[in-house]
XYZ file of C-alpha atoms in Angstrom:
631
model
C -57.901 -0.138 -32.433
C -60.320 -0.704 -29.561
C -60.484 2.054 -26.928
C -61.193 1.059 -23.313
C -63.026 3.723 -21.305
C -62.762 1.926 -17.998
C -60.321 -0.632 -16.542
C -63.170 -3.126 -16.191
C -63.664 -2.997 -19.947
C -60.384 -4.838 -20.333
C -61.832 -7.889 -18.635
C -65.120 -7.661 -20.557
C -63.429 -7.411 -23.967
C -62.822 -10.210 -26.428
C -59.288 -11.654 -26.729
C -59.115 -10.478 -30.351
C -59.659 -6.885 -29.180
C -56.780 -7.123 -26.670
C -54.434 -8.497 -29.326
C -55.395 -5.731 -31.739
C -54.747 -3.060 -29.106
C -51.359 -4.521 -28.104
C -50.181 -4.619 -31.702
C -51.100 -1.001 -32.302
C -49.529 0.336 -29.062
C -46.926 3.059 -29.764
C -44.503 3.654 -26.846
C -43.276 6.935 -28.366
C -46.859 8.235 -28.487
C -47.331 7.072 -24.901
C -44.355 9.133 -23.652
C -44.601 12.151 -25.949
C -48.382 12.300 -26.062
C -48.635 12.721 -22.307
C -47.979 16.333 -21.178
C -46.109 15.106 -18.089
C -44.002 12.545 -19.892
C -43.178 14.969 -22.701
C -40.794 16.715 -20.298
C -38.955 13.531 -19.320
C -38.746 11.897 -22.724
C -35.838 14.062 -24.025
C -33.955 13.527 -20.780
C -34.496 9.794 -21.032
C -33.151 9.738 -24.580
C -30.137 11.854 -23.598
C -29.397 9.547 -20.669
C -29.438 6.469 -22.884
C -27.254 8.222 -25.458
C -24.754 9.290 -22.788
C -24.510 5.771 -21.346
C -24.066 4.328 -24.833
C -21.301 6.810 -25.649
C -19.504 6.039 -22.398
C -19.675 2.331 -23.184
C -18.345 2.838 -26.702
C -15.507 5.041 -25.404
C -14.513 2.261 -23.013
C -14.005 0.005 -26.022
C -11.502 2.418 -27.560
C -8.029 1.702 -26.146
C -6.116 4.743 -24.844
C -3.269 6.045 -26.967
C -0.177 4.946 -25.074
C 3.247 5.230 -26.709
C 5.746 2.404 -26.442
C 9.186 2.957 -24.960
C 12.481 1.339 -25.840
C 14.734 0.187 -23.009
C 18.201 -1.128 -23.771
C 18.503 -4.585 -22.223
C 21.346 -5.939 -24.350
C 23.856 -5.896 -21.516
C 21.584 -7.779 -19.088
C 20.239 -10.540 -21.322
C 23.306 -11.514 -23.289
C 24.566 -13.667 -20.398
C 21.126 -14.829 -19.360
C 21.922 -18.543 -19.600
C 22.939 -19.791 -16.183
C 24.581 -22.763 -17.883
C 27.175 -20.634 -19.669
C 30.419 -22.366 -18.856
C 32.752 -19.411 -19.240
C 30.892 -17.260 -16.688
C 33.005 -15.884 -13.875
C 32.232 -17.296 -10.415
C 32.213 -14.670 -7.664
C 33.159 -15.720 -4.138
C 32.308 -12.929 -1.664
C 33.987 -12.605 1.682
C 32.260 -14.296 4.570
C 31.275 -12.324 7.618
C 30.106 -8.743 7.862
C 30.095 -6.884 4.556
C 33.155 -4.690 4.228
C 32.323 -1.297 2.772
C 34.365 -0.423 -0.280
C 33.946 1.958 -3.187
C 32.155 -0.742 -5.212
C 28.982 -2.791 -4.808
C 29.728 -6.238 -6.232
C 26.790 -8.106 -7.788
C 26.333 -11.823 -8.401
C 23.596 -14.398 -8.958
C 22.749 -16.103 -5.633
C 21.574 -19.265 -7.409
C 24.839 -19.808 -9.315
C 27.320 -17.323 -7.805
C 28.037 -16.060 -11.322
C 29.380 -12.541 -11.449
C 27.082 -9.778 -12.720
C 29.252 -6.667 -12.358
C 29.582 -3.794 -9.927
C 28.184 -0.344 -9.213
C 29.737 2.585 -7.354
C 29.181 3.049 -3.636
C 28.238 6.713 -3.576
C 29.825 9.093 -1.085
C 27.719 11.486 1.036
C 28.710 14.373 -1.250
C 27.518 12.467 -4.306
C 24.234 11.597 -2.594
C 23.595 15.237 -1.747
C 24.227 16.165 -5.399
C 21.652 13.600 -6.551
C 19.095 15.010 -4.103
C 19.838 18.585 -5.216
C 19.220 17.630 -8.854
C 15.972 15.895 -7.905
C 14.854 18.924 -5.906
C 15.331 21.219 -8.905
C 13.353 18.856 -11.152
C 10.569 18.508 -8.592
C 9.789 22.219 -8.644
C 8.862 21.798 -12.313
C 7.055 18.479 -11.891
C 4.928 19.843 -9.032
C 3.101 21.951 -11.660
C 2.375 18.956 -13.906
C -1.221 17.922 -14.577
C -2.797 14.672 -13.427
C -3.335 13.889 -17.105
C 0.428 13.914 -17.654
C 1.031 11.819 -14.545
C -1.563 9.244 -15.607
C 0.079 8.952 -19.000
C 3.373 8.201 -17.257
C 1.647 5.370 -15.387
C 0.036 3.993 -18.555
C 3.385 3.901 -20.352
C 4.914 1.989 -17.442
C 1.961 -0.404 -17.316
C 2.189 -1.102 -21.041
C 5.915 -1.825 -20.847
C 5.499 -4.099 -17.816
C 2.757 -6.164 -19.446
C 4.726 -6.514 -22.675
C 8.031 -7.376 -20.933
C 6.980 -9.578 -18.034
C 9.516 -12.268 -18.898
C 12.427 -9.810 -18.975
C 11.476 -8.137 -15.691
C 10.983 -11.485 -13.930
C 14.203 -12.931 -15.322
C 16.225 -9.944 -14.076
C 14.665 -10.329 -10.621
C 15.299 -14.072 -10.684
C 18.950 -13.675 -11.559
C 19.608 -11.034 -8.921
C 17.685 -12.599 -6.019
C 17.379 -16.302 -6.846
C 13.556 -16.455 -6.918
C 11.578 -18.477 -9.453
C 9.812 -16.858 -12.399
C 6.407 -17.624 -10.849
C 7.452 -16.043 -7.556
C 8.667 -13.000 -9.469
C 5.408 -12.720 -11.400
C 3.333 -12.869 -8.218
C 5.486 -10.573 -6.093
C 6.913 -8.185 -8.679
C 4.523 -7.927 -11.632
C 1.030 -8.376 -10.185
C 1.592 -6.155 -7.154
C 3.071 -3.351 -9.259
C 0.353 -3.534 -11.920
C -2.287 -3.457 -9.191
C -0.749 -0.323 -7.698
C -0.569 1.403 -11.082
C -4.186 0.627 -11.955
C -5.381 1.825 -8.538
C -3.528 5.110 -8.999
C -5.010 5.478 -12.488
C -8.535 4.850 -11.183
C -8.483 6.690 -7.863
C -5.209 8.551 -7.331
C -6.380 11.980 -8.459
C -9.555 11.755 -6.372
C -7.599 11.279 -3.158
C -5.185 14.140 -3.865
C -7.876 16.729 -4.591
C -9.033 19.055 -1.782
C -11.242 17.227 0.674
C -14.013 19.214 2.327
C -14.741 18.626 5.996
C -17.442 19.749 8.400
C -16.781 23.209 9.795
C -18.332 22.603 13.223
C -20.831 24.682 15.149
C -18.760 27.764 15.819
C -17.590 28.017 12.182
C -20.862 27.417 10.330
C -20.169 30.511 8.225
C -16.841 29.006 7.128
C -15.831 26.329 4.638
C -13.205 23.830 5.881
C -11.022 21.682 3.638
C -7.782 19.729 3.489
C -5.341 20.340 0.647
C -2.507 18.068 -0.432
C 0.769 19.448 -1.742
C 3.985 17.626 -2.698
C 6.549 17.352 0.090
C 9.528 17.741 -2.249
C 12.028 14.890 -2.488
C 10.922 11.504 -1.158
C 13.791 9.239 -0.150
C 13.461 5.465 0.021
C 15.840 2.780 1.236
C 14.438 -0.530 0.061
C 15.177 -4.201 0.632
C 16.399 -6.798 -1.850
C 13.636 -9.415 -1.706
C 11.444 -7.805 -4.402
C 13.832 -5.523 -6.324
C 11.335 -4.462 -9.000
C 8.318 -3.784 -6.816
C 10.322 -2.295 -3.952
C 11.679 0.345 -6.344
C 8.398 1.034 -8.139
C 6.225 1.093 -5.016
C 7.610 4.313 -3.423
C 8.463 5.829 -6.811
C 4.894 5.571 -8.124
C 3.349 7.193 -5.053
C 5.990 9.924 -4.944
C 5.856 10.879 -8.621
C 2.053 10.714 -8.908
C 1.699 13.056 -5.918
C 4.065 15.585 -7.531
C 7.310 14.698 -5.772
C 10.763 13.654 -6.867
C 12.187 10.332 -5.651
C 15.699 9.233 -4.735
C 15.834 5.509 -3.990
C 18.759 3.617 -2.519
C 18.573 0.008 -3.618
C 20.008 -2.777 -1.503
C 23.631 -3.767 -2.020
C 22.208 -7.278 -2.548
C 20.017 -6.222 -5.503
C 21.790 -3.283 -7.144
C 22.179 -4.948 -10.537
C 18.451 -5.389 -11.075
C 17.538 -2.053 -9.481
C 19.766 -0.132 -11.872
C 18.221 -1.882 -14.879
C 14.689 -1.150 -13.665
C 15.737 2.490 -13.397
C 16.107 2.572 -17.187
C 12.404 1.746 -17.532
C 11.473 4.670 -15.272
C 13.768 7.075 -17.141
C 12.329 6.109 -20.519
C 8.726 6.535 -19.330
C 9.444 9.927 -17.760
C 11.133 11.115 -20.943
C 8.141 9.956 -22.994
C 5.799 12.313 -21.112
C 8.198 15.252 -21.124
C 9.017 15.119 -17.416
C 12.084 17.079 -16.266
C 15.381 15.230 -16.167
C 16.619 13.953 -12.794
C 13.129 13.610 -11.303
C 13.884 10.057 -10.161
C 17.274 8.744 -9.058
C 18.527 5.283 -8.150
C 21.624 5.298 -5.961
C 23.862 2.444 -4.855
C 26.091 1.953 -1.857
C 26.266 0.806 1.731
C 25.271 2.262 5.126
C 27.113 5.551 4.591
C 25.146 6.150 1.382
C 21.846 5.485 3.139
C 22.679 7.760 6.056
C 23.489 10.618 3.686
C 20.160 10.106 1.911
C 18.189 10.295 5.174
C 19.913 13.579 6.026
C 19.108 15.166 2.647
C 15.476 14.391 1.749
C 12.064 15.649 2.916
C 10.691 12.226 3.898
C 12.206 8.759 4.191
C 10.585 5.383 3.549
C 12.542 2.396 4.827
C 11.952 -1.303 4.208
C 14.291 -3.532 6.176
C 15.244 -4.783 9.635
C 14.267 -3.278 13.023
C 17.923 -2.649 13.888
C 18.570 -0.527 10.811
C 15.150 1.078 11.215
C 16.185 2.454 14.595
C 19.307 3.958 13.040
C 17.154 5.543 10.324
C 14.956 7.126 13.005
C 17.971 8.470 14.855
C 19.393 10.076 11.736
C 15.964 11.435 10.687
C 15.573 13.078 14.112
C 18.389 15.469 13.211
C 16.298 17.071 10.454
C 12.870 16.119 11.869
C 11.594 14.633 8.633
C 8.656 12.184 8.568
C 9.580 8.503 8.546
C 7.730 5.393 7.364
C 9.206 2.107 8.593
C 8.249 -1.357 7.334
C 10.410 -3.696 9.360
C 9.207 -7.195 8.628
C 7.164 -9.519 10.763
C 6.385 -12.880 12.268
C 2.908 -13.347 10.844
C 0.546 -15.885 12.374
C -1.363 -18.315 10.121
C -4.349 -19.649 12.087
C -6.354 -22.684 10.958
C -9.586 -23.567 12.763
C -11.084 -27.068 12.738
C -13.969 -26.240 10.351
C -11.960 -25.387 7.221
C -11.734 -27.005 3.792
C -8.361 -28.572 4.529
C -6.974 -29.308 1.017
C -7.431 -25.716 -0.182
C -6.009 -24.228 3.023
C -2.941 -26.497 2.785
C -2.068 -25.103 -0.644
C -2.497 -21.526 0.616
C -0.319 -22.318 3.640
C 2.528 -23.663 1.506
C 2.431 -20.620 -0.777
C 2.331 -18.333 2.275
C 5.490 -19.942 3.656
C 7.488 -20.555 0.479
C 6.718 -17.528 -1.703
C 10.117 -16.164 -2.773
C 11.805 -18.949 -0.760
C 10.156 -17.599 2.376
C 11.927 -14.245 1.950
C 8.716 -12.293 2.234
C 7.961 -9.492 4.705
C 4.336 -10.565 4.982
C 5.034 -14.290 4.749
C 3.525 -16.777 7.179
C 6.107 -17.658 9.852
C 4.009 -19.198 12.645
C 1.318 -21.803 11.980
C -1.350 -22.460 14.619
C -3.664 -25.386 13.813
C -6.650 -26.607 15.838
C -6.129 -29.835 17.765
C -8.927 -31.684 15.945
C -7.276 -31.387 12.520
C -3.623 -30.986 13.535
C -2.446 -34.451 12.471
C -4.249 -34.365 9.133
C -3.032 -30.834 8.396
C 0.580 -31.818 9.100
C 0.253 -34.937 6.956
C -1.063 -32.989 3.979
C 1.523 -30.233 4.399
C 4.366 -32.758 4.543
C 3.072 -34.480 1.405
C 3.241 -31.196 -0.536
C 6.598 -30.168 0.941
C 8.237 -33.462 0.027
C 7.165 -32.967 -3.587
C 8.943 -29.604 -3.834
C 12.270 -29.430 -5.640
C 14.791 -26.667 -4.987
C 17.387 -25.398 -7.421
C 18.660 -22.598 -9.704
C 15.386 -21.198 -11.048
C 16.564 -20.534 -14.614
C 18.467 -23.807 -15.012
C 15.515 -26.169 -14.804
C 11.988 -26.650 -13.571
C 12.246 -25.991 -9.855
C 9.485 -25.071 -7.403
C 11.680 -22.933 -5.192
C 14.834 -20.926 -5.777
C 17.814 -19.753 -3.776
C 18.377 -17.836 -0.563
C 19.532 -14.383 -1.613
C 21.845 -13.299 1.181
C 25.102 -15.058 1.832
C 25.235 -17.020 5.108
C 21.472 -16.727 5.656
C 21.063 -20.470 5.131
C 23.363 -20.958 8.090
C 21.124 -18.743 10.234
C 18.065 -20.744 9.160
C 19.734 -24.007 10.108
C 20.650 -22.559 13.511
C 16.976 -21.744 14.113
C 16.038 -25.312 13.198
C 18.769 -26.732 15.459
C 17.581 -24.611 18.387
C 14.057 -25.973 17.932
C 15.302 -29.569 17.692
C 17.358 -29.149 20.871
C 14.200 -28.018 22.689
C 12.010 -30.920 21.581
C 10.773 -30.096 18.086
C 10.839 -32.627 15.254
C 11.335 -32.336 11.498
C 8.195 -33.806 9.920
C 9.366 -33.402 6.353
C 11.685 -31.581 3.968
C 11.866 -30.786 0.270
C 14.631 -31.992 -2.003
C 17.467 -30.351 -3.926
C 17.898 -30.530 -7.675
C 21.277 -30.202 -9.339
C 23.202 -27.439 -7.544
C 26.483 -25.992 -8.670
C 29.214 -26.719 -6.129
C 29.889 -22.986 -5.741
C 26.268 -22.232 -4.788
C 25.397 -25.062 -2.388
C 25.340 -22.702 0.597
C 22.756 -20.484 -1.148
C 19.951 -23.025 -0.865
C 17.812 -24.253 2.018
C 15.213 -27.035 1.795
C 11.602 -26.221 2.751
C 11.235 -27.646 6.246
C 8.210 -28.608 8.373
C 8.689 -28.494 12.150
C 6.212 -29.970 14.641
C 6.001 -30.029 18.447
C 7.163 -26.430 18.542
C 6.445 -23.913 21.304
C 7.216 -20.313 22.150
C 10.440 -21.106 24.011
C 12.036 -21.767 20.623
C 13.674 -19.009 18.585
C 11.855 -20.171 15.458
C 8.580 -18.946 17.028
C 10.021 -15.610 18.165
C 12.630 -14.390 15.656
C 11.924 -13.485 12.055
C 13.266 -16.404 10.013
C 12.827 -14.992 6.495
C 13.129 -18.458 5.032
C 11.176 -21.574 3.937
C 10.391 -23.010 7.391
C 6.889 -24.020 8.556
C 6.735 -24.398 12.369
C 3.301 -25.826 13.210
C 1.846 -25.522 16.714
C -1.395 -26.947 18.109
C -4.164 -24.955 19.852
C -7.436 -25.919 21.514
C -9.539 -22.765 21.866
C -9.940 -19.441 20.117
C -8.832 -17.636 23.272
C -5.645 -19.671 23.371
C -4.698 -19.005 19.758
C -5.353 -15.273 20.137
C -2.973 -15.193 23.094
C -0.347 -17.178 21.186
C -0.578 -15.044 18.061
C -0.185 -11.846 20.103
C 2.852 -13.259 21.921
C 5.337 -11.666 19.527
C 7.391 -8.503 19.337
C 6.264 -8.180 15.719
C 2.866 -7.042 14.482
C 2.720 -6.826 10.714
C -0.071 -9.166 9.609
C -2.052 -12.355 10.108
C -4.186 -14.861 8.210
C -7.170 -16.557 9.862
C -9.049 -19.516 8.316
C -12.423 -20.820 9.430
C -15.558 -22.233 7.803
C -17.447 -19.656 9.871
C -16.383 -16.276 8.504
C -17.747 -14.395 11.528
C -15.526 -16.522 13.760
C -12.459 -15.789 11.628
C -13.227 -12.065 11.675
C -13.687 -12.137 15.447
C -10.290 -13.812 15.950
C -8.523 -11.435 13.553
C -10.058 -8.388 15.239
C -8.279 -9.302 18.483
C -4.818 -9.697 16.951
C -2.431 -6.774 17.420
C -1.212 -6.254 13.867
C -1.548 -3.882 10.942
C -3.131 -6.099 8.275
C -5.398 -9.146 8.425
C -6.549 -11.581 5.741
C -9.710 -13.603 6.346
C -9.635 -17.055 4.738
C -6.785 -15.927 2.508
C -3.132 -14.926 2.536
C -1.642 -11.544 1.477
C -4.946 -10.410 -0.060
C -4.639 -7.170 1.908
C -1.576 -6.164 -0.101
C -3.229 -6.943 -3.409
C -6.004 -4.504 -2.462
C -3.885 -1.439 -3.160
C -6.582 0.880 -1.843
C -5.605 -0.356 1.629
C -2.689 0.956 3.705
C 0.135 -1.457 4.455
C 2.229 -1.460 7.611
C 2.473 -2.819 11.119
C 2.930 -2.114 14.809
C 5.516 -2.920 17.454
C 8.823 -4.077 15.919
C 7.182 -4.257 12.508
C 7.404 -0.470 12.312
C 4.948 2.366 11.911
C 3.487 4.573 9.225
C 1.816 3.225 6.111
C 2.552 2.946 2.435
C 0.039 1.904 -0.234
C -3.576 2.997 -0.242
C -4.990 6.427 0.401
C -2.919 6.793 3.557
C 0.323 5.899 1.799
C -0.355 8.260 -1.103
C -1.222 11.160 1.182
C 1.812 10.387 3.350
C 3.878 11.736 0.434
C 2.120 15.094 0.801
C 2.214 18.225 2.871
C -1.266 18.090 4.378
C -2.609 21.590 4.787
C -5.803 22.568 6.612
C -7.594 25.562 5.097
C -10.592 27.547 6.362
C -12.244 30.217 4.206
C -15.417 32.320 4.336
C -18.413 30.432 2.974
C -20.358 33.578 1.958
C -17.544 36.010 1.163
C -17.752 39.000 1.004
C -21.241 39.161 2.523
C -20.403 37.536 5.853
C -16.968 38.236 7.313
C -15.298 37.475 10.617
C -15.571 40.238 13.211
C -14.524 40.032 16.841
C -17.648 40.566 19.030
C -17.445 43.900 20.810
C -17.567 42.518 24.378
C -14.250 40.689 23.804
C -12.508 43.298 21.689
C -9.395 44.861 23.211
C -9.402 46.334 25.756
C -11.553 43.473 27.108
C -14.577 44.638 29.111
C -15.939 43.410 32.459
C -18.719 41.507 30.706
C -16.313 39.745 28.339
C -16.239 36.475 30.257
C -20.014 36.535 30.795
C -20.442 36.904 27.042
C -18.051 33.985 26.351
C -19.786 31.805 28.934
C -23.158 32.329 27.272
C -21.686 31.873 23.801
C -20.186 28.502 24.756
C -23.526 27.301 26.099
C -25.299 28.583 22.975
C -23.040 26.495 20.752
C -22.506 23.381 22.838
C -25.357 23.116 25.349
C -26.692 19.609 25.819
C -30.330 20.485 25.076
C -32.072 22.764 22.612
C -33.689 24.694 25.485
C -30.311 25.318 27.157
C -28.899 26.621 23.876
C -31.913 28.873 23.201
C -31.782 30.341 26.730
C -28.071 31.044 26.334
C -28.650 32.623 22.915
C -31.158 35.037 24.409
C -28.544 36.021 26.999
C -25.897 36.544 24.277
C -28.235 38.820 22.341
C -29.115 40.704 25.512
C -25.434 41.311 26.366
C -24.675 42.523 22.842
C -27.718 44.825 22.692
C -27.060 46.358 26.124
C -23.325 46.689 25.575
C -22.093 50.298 26.007
C -18.385 50.594 25.244
C -18.084 54.065 26.736
C -19.538 53.165 30.148
C -17.517 49.984 30.340
C -14.295 51.798 29.526
C -15.063 54.400 32.206
C -15.660 51.700 34.823
C -12.412 49.970 33.886
C -10.467 53.234 34.192
C -11.825 53.815 37.703
């Protein structure tokens, strides 16, 4: 081996010498032989070993037990073509409250069974049982709670077809719609809780400020107790799991009233929750599903420690009124009239497909669905033409009876309301640019379907641009400037979300930032909800409060502020003598100087005030001051 005594020698050497030196180079000798590097070499090796172990551990799947859920009574009649199925014909008009909740398939009107409408006394008993179980569950570890989530996740992934089919039968949505709105959203929430849930429920340390530098400030999160939820019918699986997951992971119990329009599916999904809780040794009665009508919901609001409501503004106001009697916290998600804005510089074919999905997901029965379309003048005609082409290719029918793109309308008589909105628009000058087509519909279920409809020449005098439609209607309005479309989008009593599309992302962000709503998607639709780290909720008639994300998880908690001594027991709080009782004549002078010491605008002001504080304390004579006060 050739040894170089000077860097220049490298350039003077023969190539054969360089090759010989390179071949004989020993990196271990280089690190260990150097006194400085000898210290770091073991640490380097340990770091590599640790990273390698972490990587290998990631390859080992977690041990997650499987659960068995009896589904024999819900799949045996799964064929919607079964000729001997009983057809259920509900009464028209306002639902009459009885002691039973009757269930049927909206797409076929075939009877599914009934569940009891619980009385207020029965509701209170359910809450009392949940409250007893919660006191035990509140002491559970995050490890146990994560295992509960993993068991649920495993079952969901392995039984996607069953879960989607149950949702499809009870609400009329297609299997694809169910997978997008029920399965993916729920799995995303579970995985976010597994990854980050514990972190956001641990004590969070905050700055203690200038006057409390000797203190340590933190926020602690404790379970509230029993979380109540009254959820809508449009996504029966996710709407049950969404509040339940947040409540149980944060140490609470949950009592959930499912909609009278989706009780059959909700009660089956409850079996999944029960089996997973039992598998981790959770106390019985930690989670309850209850069925009934308005009276049942009112009793729930009066009994729990917090209420989450997903539904209409009218019912939301009644929930608030009832909650005011016990002063419990309320989260309201009351739907919306989301704007879908398309600027002239977009990639039109891709945006058209997003627009159709935004309007027709779950037959348009989607809280965050697009209900108002604003398209720039320069591309308006082409956008409408491409939208109409897609809409005309869509077939509507019973989702489990054939290959249909869109399913049924869940609620009875809602199709009639949708047609009234269309008629109002037509009377005021709008035109139907295109409609989808029906497949083979059973004669008993004709009223449960509505064709996807494109309306043009619409304006804000029409009800279709003001009222929540909750159906497969695309009203498309033209705009000329960004300022105009911002004004139009904000001209609504709702404020849940928006979607803004532009080839210039900064432009889209600028438009979205000026819209008065709770969530905004840039060049996408509903992406905000799929990011489960984000809070979800709106303003105005769309409600208030948030579920999902850090804010939604912590909303299930008693948030407690705690201040403790940073250097206990060496530094403790003592009231300065000048302001001890009885307060002396120099008490206010002392406080005045202390305030300036802590909060003066310049360093010199604070130093001057500090000198005065020290002077007052050093010259303070309690005896003389007390004598003066007595005189």
